[in-house]
Amino acid sequence: MTEYLIYFNQQWVGDHTEEWFRGRGPLARAVIDDLQAAGQYVFAGGLVEEVEEAFSADATSGTLTFTDGPFTESKEWLGGFTVVDVPDESTARMWAGRIAEACGWPQEVRRFKPRGPSV
C-alpha cells in the first residue's frame, strides 16, 4: 500500500453561502465514511482559516526559535487535507475525485516517499 496526501489551498474554496457549505458537510462525511469502510483512511481534517493563528518552529540557525504567524508570506495556504493508504495511483485518483466532488473545490494529490525500515 502507498500513502497519498490529498489537499487543497484555502483560496481554492471560493465564496459560497453558509447554506452551500452546510450542504457539503454530509457529502464530505460520506466520502470519509467510505474511506474508513474500505480500510484506506489514515487521517482527514480541515485547518483553522485564520492563518495568523499559525506559528513556526525553526532550528536552522542552531538555536530553536518560534515565531508567530506563517513561516513565509504567501497568497495561498493549506486549507485541509486527507491522507489515504491505497494500493495504487488509480485508487488515489478515485478518492481525490470523490473528495473534490463532495467538497466542491479542487484537490491536489501527492504521493508520500516510501518509509525506510523501522529502527
Short mmCIF file of N, CA and C in Angstrom, two decimals:
data_model
loop_
_atom_site.label_atom_id
_atom_site.label_comp_id
_atom_site.label_asym_id
_atom_site.label_seq_id
_atom_site.Cartn_x
_atom_site.Cartn_y
_atom_site.Cartn_z
N MET A 1 0.85 -1.18 0.00
CA MET A 1 0.00 0.00 0.00
C MET A 1 0.89 1.25 0.00
N THR A 2 0.37 2.32 -0.53
CA THR A 2 1.10 3.58 -0.64
C THR A 2 0.25 4.70 -0.08
N GLU A 3 0.87 5.59 0.68
CA GLU A 3 0.15 6.73 1.24
C GLU A 3 0.20 7.91 0.29
N TYR A 4 -0.94 8.58 0.17
CA TYR A 4 -1.07 9.78 -0.65
C TYR A 4 -1.68 10.89 0.19
N LEU A 5 -1.25 12.11 -0.08
CA LEU A 5 -1.80 13.30 0.54
C LEU A 5 -2.73 13.94 -0.48
N ILE A 6 -3.98 14.13 -0.11
CA ILE A 6 -4.97 14.82 -0.94
C ILE A 6 -5.28 16.11 -0.19
N TYR A 7 -5.04 17.27 -0.82
CA TYR A 7 -5.16 18.52 -0.08
C TYR A 7 -5.65 19.65 -0.96
N PHE A 8 -6.03 20.75 -0.29
CA PHE A 8 -6.45 21.94 -1.02
C PHE A 8 -5.92 23.18 -0.32
N ASN A 9 -5.73 24.22 -1.09
CA ASN A 9 -5.40 25.53 -0.54
C ASN A 9 -6.71 26.25 -0.24
N GLN A 10 -6.74 27.00 0.83
CA GLN A 10 -7.96 27.69 1.24
C GLN A 10 -8.52 28.57 0.13
N GLN A 11 -7.65 29.16 -0.68
CA GLN A 11 -8.09 30.07 -1.73
C GLN A 11 -8.86 29.35 -2.84
N TRP A 12 -8.76 28.04 -2.93
CA TRP A 12 -9.47 27.28 -3.96
C TRP A 12 -10.94 27.08 -3.61
N VAL A 13 -11.29 27.36 -2.36
CA VAL A 13 -12.65 27.11 -1.88
C VAL A 13 -13.66 28.04 -2.55
N GLY A 14 -13.33 29.29 -2.68
CA GLY A 14 -14.26 30.24 -3.29
C GLY A 14 -15.26 30.78 -2.29
N ASP A 15 -16.06 31.73 -2.75
CA ASP A 15 -17.08 32.35 -1.91
C ASP A 15 -18.40 31.63 -2.11
N HIS A 16 -18.97 31.15 -1.02
CA HIS A 16 -20.24 30.44 -1.06
C HIS A 16 -21.07 30.83 0.15
N THR A 17 -22.34 30.58 0.07
CA THR A 17 -23.23 30.87 1.19
C THR A 17 -23.03 29.84 2.29
N GLU A 18 -23.47 30.20 3.48
CA GLU A 18 -23.42 29.27 4.61
C GLU A 18 -24.27 28.03 4.30
N GLU A 19 -25.38 28.24 3.64
CA GLU A 19 -26.25 27.11 3.26
C GLU A 19 -25.52 26.15 2.32
N TRP A 20 -24.75 26.68 1.37
CA TRP A 20 -24.00 25.84 0.44
C TRP A 20 -22.99 24.99 1.21
N PHE A 21 -22.26 25.61 2.14
CA PHE A 21 -21.28 24.86 2.94
C PHE A 21 -21.96 23.78 3.78
N ARG A 22 -23.10 24.11 4.40
CA ARG A 22 -23.82 23.11 5.20
C ARG A 22 -24.24 21.92 4.35
N GLY A 23 -24.57 22.16 3.09
CA GLY A 23 -24.95 21.07 2.19
C GLY A 23 -23.77 20.18 1.82
N ARG A 24 -22.57 20.71 1.87
CA ARG A 24 -21.37 19.94 1.51
C ARG A 24 -20.90 19.03 2.64
N GLY A 25 -21.17 19.40 3.88
CA GLY A 25 -20.72 18.63 5.02
C GLY A 25 -21.11 17.15 4.97
N PRO A 26 -22.39 16.84 4.76
CA PRO A 26 -22.79 15.43 4.69
C PRO A 26 -22.15 14.68 3.52
N LEU A 27 -21.92 15.37 2.41
CA LEU A 27 -21.27 14.74 1.26
C LEU A 27 -19.83 14.37 1.59
N ALA A 28 -19.11 15.29 2.22
CA ALA A 28 -17.72 15.03 2.60
C ALA A 28 -17.66 13.93 3.67
N ARG A 29 -18.57 13.97 4.63
CA ARG A 29 -18.60 12.94 5.68
C ARG A 29 -18.83 11.56 5.08
N ALA A 30 -19.67 11.48 4.06
CA ALA A 30 -19.95 10.19 3.41
C ALA A 30 -18.70 9.63 2.73
N VAL A 31 -17.90 10.50 2.12
CA VAL A 31 -16.65 10.03 1.49
C VAL A 31 -15.69 9.50 2.56
N ILE A 32 -15.57 10.22 3.66
CA ILE A 32 -14.69 9.76 4.75
C ILE A 32 -15.19 8.43 5.31
N ASP A 33 -16.50 8.30 5.48
CA ASP A 33 -17.06 7.03 5.96
C ASP A 33 -16.71 5.90 5.00
N ASP A 34 -16.82 6.15 3.69
CA ASP A 34 -16.48 5.14 2.68
C ASP A 34 -14.99 4.79 2.72
N LEU A 35 -14.15 5.81 2.91
CA LEU A 35 -12.71 5.59 3.03
C LEU A 35 -12.40 4.69 4.23
N GLN A 36 -13.05 4.97 5.35
CA GLN A 36 -12.84 4.15 6.54
C GLN A 36 -13.32 2.72 6.32
N ALA A 37 -14.49 2.58 5.69
CA ALA A 37 -15.04 1.24 5.42
C ALA A 37 -14.12 0.45 4.51
N ALA A 38 -13.43 1.13 3.59
CA ALA A 38 -12.51 0.47 2.66
C ALA A 38 -11.17 0.15 3.32
N GLY A 39 -10.96 0.63 4.55
CA GLY A 39 -9.69 0.40 5.24
C GLY A 39 -8.55 1.21 4.65
N GLN A 40 -8.85 2.32 3.97
CA GLN A 40 -7.82 3.12 3.32
C GLN A 40 -7.68 4.51 3.91
N TYR A 41 -8.38 4.77 5.00
CA TYR A 41 -8.34 6.05 5.69
C TYR A 41 -7.16 6.10 6.65
N VAL A 42 -6.40 7.19 6.63
CA VAL A 42 -5.35 7.43 7.62
C VAL A 42 -5.75 8.63 8.48
N PHE A 43 -6.07 9.76 7.84
CA PHE A 43 -6.44 10.97 8.58
C PHE A 43 -7.08 11.95 7.61
N ALA A 44 -7.97 12.79 8.13
CA ALA A 44 -8.54 13.88 7.35
C ALA A 44 -8.91 15.02 8.29
N GLY A 45 -8.75 16.25 7.83
CA GLY A 45 -9.16 17.38 8.64
C GLY A 45 -8.99 18.70 7.93
N GLY A 46 -9.83 19.62 8.28
CA GLY A 46 -9.71 20.99 7.79
C GLY A 46 -8.95 21.81 8.81
N LEU A 47 -8.26 22.82 8.35
CA LEU A 47 -7.46 23.67 9.22
C LEU A 47 -8.19 24.96 9.54
N VAL A 48 -7.87 25.57 10.67
CA VAL A 48 -8.43 26.85 11.05
C VAL A 48 -8.09 27.84 9.94
N GLU A 49 -9.09 28.61 9.52
CA GLU A 49 -8.88 29.52 8.37
C GLU A 49 -8.01 30.72 8.69
N GLU A 50 -7.92 31.12 9.94
CA GLU A 50 -7.14 32.29 10.32
C GLU A 50 -5.65 31.94 10.31
N VAL A 51 -4.99 32.21 9.19
CA VAL A 51 -3.58 31.86 9.04
C VAL A 51 -2.71 32.59 10.06
N GLU A 52 -3.21 33.70 10.60
CA GLU A 52 -2.46 34.45 11.61
C GLU A 52 -2.29 33.63 12.88
N GLU A 53 -3.11 32.60 13.07
CA GLU A 53 -3.00 31.75 14.25
C GLU A 53 -1.88 30.71 14.11
N ALA A 54 -1.28 30.62 12.92
CA ALA A 54 -0.18 29.67 12.70
C ALA A 54 1.07 30.17 13.43
N PHE A 55 1.97 29.26 13.71
CA PHE A 55 3.29 29.64 14.23
C PHE A 55 4.31 28.73 13.59
N SER A 56 5.56 29.15 13.66
CA SER A 56 6.65 28.42 13.02
C SER A 56 7.71 28.04 14.04
N ALA A 57 8.33 26.89 13.81
CA ALA A 57 9.49 26.45 14.60
C ALA A 57 10.65 26.33 13.63
N ASP A 58 11.79 26.92 14.00
CA ASP A 58 12.95 26.93 13.11
C ASP A 58 14.22 26.68 13.92
N ALA A 59 14.98 25.66 13.52
CA ALA A 59 16.24 25.35 14.20
C ALA A 59 17.43 25.44 13.24
N THR A 60 17.23 26.05 12.07
CA THR A 60 18.30 26.08 11.06
C THR A 60 19.50 26.91 11.50
N SER A 61 19.32 27.83 12.44
CA SER A 61 20.44 28.65 12.92
C SER A 61 21.23 27.94 14.00
N GLY A 62 20.76 26.78 14.44
CA GLY A 62 21.39 26.07 15.54
C GLY A 62 20.69 26.33 16.86
N THR A 63 19.80 27.32 16.87
CA THR A 63 19.00 27.62 18.05
C THR A 63 17.54 27.54 17.66
N LEU A 64 16.76 26.81 18.43
CA LEU A 64 15.34 26.68 18.15
C LEU A 64 14.62 27.96 18.47
N THR A 65 13.90 28.50 17.50
CA THR A 65 13.10 29.70 17.72
C THR A 65 11.68 29.46 17.21
N PHE A 66 10.73 30.07 17.87
CA PHE A 66 9.34 30.02 17.48
C PHE A 66 8.91 31.43 17.11
N THR A 67 8.16 31.55 16.03
CA THR A 67 7.63 32.85 15.63
C THR A 67 6.14 32.72 15.38
N ASP A 68 5.43 33.81 15.65
CA ASP A 68 4.00 33.85 15.37
C ASP A 68 3.77 34.04 13.89
N GLY A 69 2.66 33.50 13.42
CA GLY A 69 2.29 33.66 12.03
C GLY A 69 2.96 32.62 11.16
N PRO A 70 2.56 32.59 9.90
CA PRO A 70 3.15 31.60 9.00
C PRO A 70 4.62 31.88 8.75
N PHE A 71 5.35 30.83 8.36
CA PHE A 71 6.79 30.93 8.12
C PHE A 71 7.08 31.87 6.95
N THR A 72 6.29 31.78 5.90
CA THR A 72 6.51 32.62 4.73
C THR A 72 5.24 33.39 4.39
N GLU A 73 5.43 34.55 3.81
CA GLU A 73 4.29 35.30 3.29
C GLU A 73 3.88 34.64 1.98
N SER A 74 2.60 34.35 1.86
CA SER A 74 2.13 33.65 0.67
C SER A 74 0.69 34.05 0.39
N LYS A 75 0.31 33.99 -0.87
CA LYS A 75 -1.06 34.29 -1.26
C LYS A 75 -1.96 33.07 -1.04
N GLU A 76 -1.36 31.90 -0.89
CA GLU A 76 -2.13 30.68 -0.68
C GLU A 76 -1.62 29.97 0.56
N TRP A 77 -2.53 29.29 1.25
CA TRP A 77 -2.14 28.47 2.38
C TRP A 77 -3.04 27.26 2.45
N LEU A 78 -2.54 26.24 3.11
CA LEU A 78 -3.23 24.97 3.22
C LEU A 78 -4.55 25.14 3.96
N GLY A 79 -5.61 24.56 3.38
CA GLY A 79 -6.93 24.66 3.99
C GLY A 79 -7.35 23.38 4.68
N GLY A 80 -6.92 22.25 4.16
CA GLY A 80 -7.27 20.97 4.75
C GLY A 80 -6.66 19.85 3.95
N PHE A 81 -6.70 18.64 4.52
CA PHE A 81 -6.07 17.52 3.82
C PHE A 81 -6.62 16.19 4.28
N THR A 82 -6.39 15.20 3.47
CA THR A 82 -6.74 13.81 3.76
C THR A 82 -5.52 12.96 3.41
N VAL A 83 -5.22 11.99 4.26
CA VAL A 83 -4.16 11.03 3.97
C VAL A 83 -4.83 9.68 3.77
N VAL A 84 -4.53 9.06 2.63
CA VAL A 84 -5.08 7.73 2.33
C VAL A 84 -3.93 6.75 2.15
N ASP A 85 -4.22 5.49 2.40
CA ASP A 85 -3.25 4.41 2.20
C ASP A 85 -3.90 3.44 1.23
N VAL A 86 -3.48 3.50 -0.03
CA VAL A 86 -4.17 2.79 -1.11
C VAL A 86 -3.19 1.92 -1.91
N PRO A 87 -3.73 0.96 -2.67
CA PRO A 87 -2.85 0.05 -3.39
C PRO A 87 -2.16 0.67 -4.61
N ASP A 88 -2.74 1.75 -5.18
CA ASP A 88 -2.15 2.28 -6.42
C ASP A 88 -2.64 3.70 -6.68
N GLU A 89 -2.02 4.33 -7.67
CA GLU A 89 -2.36 5.70 -8.03
C GLU A 89 -3.80 5.82 -8.51
N SER A 90 -4.27 4.82 -9.21
CA SER A 90 -5.65 4.84 -9.70
C SER A 90 -6.64 4.99 -8.55
N THR A 91 -6.40 4.29 -7.47
CA THR A 91 -7.28 4.38 -6.31
C THR A 91 -7.15 5.74 -5.65
N ALA A 92 -5.94 6.29 -5.58
CA ALA A 92 -5.74 7.63 -5.03
C ALA A 92 -6.50 8.66 -5.86
N ARG A 93 -6.47 8.51 -7.17
CA ARG A 93 -7.21 9.41 -8.07
C ARG A 93 -8.71 9.31 -7.81
N MET A 94 -9.21 8.10 -7.62
CA MET A 94 -10.63 7.90 -7.37
C MET A 94 -11.06 8.64 -6.10
N TRP A 95 -10.28 8.47 -5.00
CA TRP A 95 -10.63 9.13 -3.75
C TRP A 95 -10.51 10.65 -3.89
N ALA A 96 -9.48 11.13 -4.56
CA ALA A 96 -9.33 12.58 -4.77
C ALA A 96 -10.52 13.13 -5.54
N GLY A 97 -10.97 12.40 -6.53
CA GLY A 97 -12.15 12.82 -7.30
C GLY A 97 -13.40 12.87 -6.46
N ARG A 98 -13.58 11.87 -5.63
CA ARG A 98 -14.76 11.85 -4.75
C ARG A 98 -14.71 13.00 -3.75
N ILE A 99 -13.53 13.28 -3.22
CA ILE A 99 -13.38 14.39 -2.28
C ILE A 99 -13.65 15.72 -2.98
N ALA A 100 -13.10 15.89 -4.17
CA ALA A 100 -13.31 17.13 -4.93
C ALA A 100 -14.80 17.34 -5.23
N GLU A 101 -15.48 16.29 -5.62
CA GLU A 101 -16.91 16.40 -5.91
C GLU A 101 -17.70 16.73 -4.65
N ALA A 102 -17.36 16.08 -3.53
CA ALA A 102 -18.08 16.31 -2.28
C ALA A 102 -17.85 17.72 -1.75
N CYS A 103 -16.60 18.17 -1.79
CA CYS A 103 -16.27 19.49 -1.26
C CYS A 103 -16.71 20.62 -2.19
N GLY A 104 -16.59 20.38 -3.48
CA GLY A 104 -16.95 21.42 -4.43
C GLY A 104 -15.80 22.33 -4.83
N TRP A 105 -14.57 21.91 -4.54
CA TRP A 105 -13.39 22.67 -4.97
C TRP A 105 -12.26 21.69 -5.29
N PRO A 106 -11.24 22.15 -6.03
CA PRO A 106 -10.17 21.26 -6.47
C PRO A 106 -9.36 20.67 -5.32
N GLN A 107 -8.74 19.55 -5.61
CA GLN A 107 -7.84 18.87 -4.68
C GLN A 107 -6.54 18.57 -5.43
N GLU A 108 -5.45 18.64 -4.73
CA GLU A 108 -4.16 18.24 -5.30
C GLU A 108 -3.72 16.97 -4.60
N VAL A 109 -3.00 16.11 -5.32
CA VAL A 109 -2.61 14.81 -4.78
C VAL A 109 -1.11 14.63 -4.91
N ARG A 110 -0.47 14.18 -3.82
CA ARG A 110 0.96 13.87 -3.85
C ARG A 110 1.20 12.59 -3.10
N ARG A 111 2.10 11.79 -3.63
CA ARG A 111 2.46 10.50 -3.01
C ARG A 111 3.55 10.76 -1.97
N PHE A 112 3.42 10.11 -0.83
CA PHE A 112 4.48 10.18 0.18
C PHE A 112 5.65 9.31 -0.27
N LYS A 113 6.85 9.69 0.09
CA LYS A 113 8.01 8.85 -0.16
C LYS A 113 7.86 7.58 0.67
N PRO A 114 8.36 6.46 0.15
CA PRO A 114 8.29 5.22 0.95
C PRO A 114 9.06 5.40 2.25
N ARG A 115 8.55 4.79 3.30
CA ARG A 115 9.23 4.84 4.60
C ARG A 115 10.39 3.86 4.61
N GLY A 116 11.45 4.25 5.27
CA GLY A 116 12.59 3.36 5.45
C GLY A 116 12.27 2.32 6.51
N PRO A 117 13.18 1.40 6.73
CA PRO A 117 12.94 0.38 7.76
C PRO A 117 12.86 1.02 9.15
N SER A 118 12.05 0.44 10.01
CA SER A 118 11.92 0.94 11.38
C SER A 118 13.20 0.66 12.15
N VAL A 119 13.54 1.58 13.02
CA VAL A 119 14.76 1.45 13.82
C VAL A 119 14.43 0.85 15.17
#
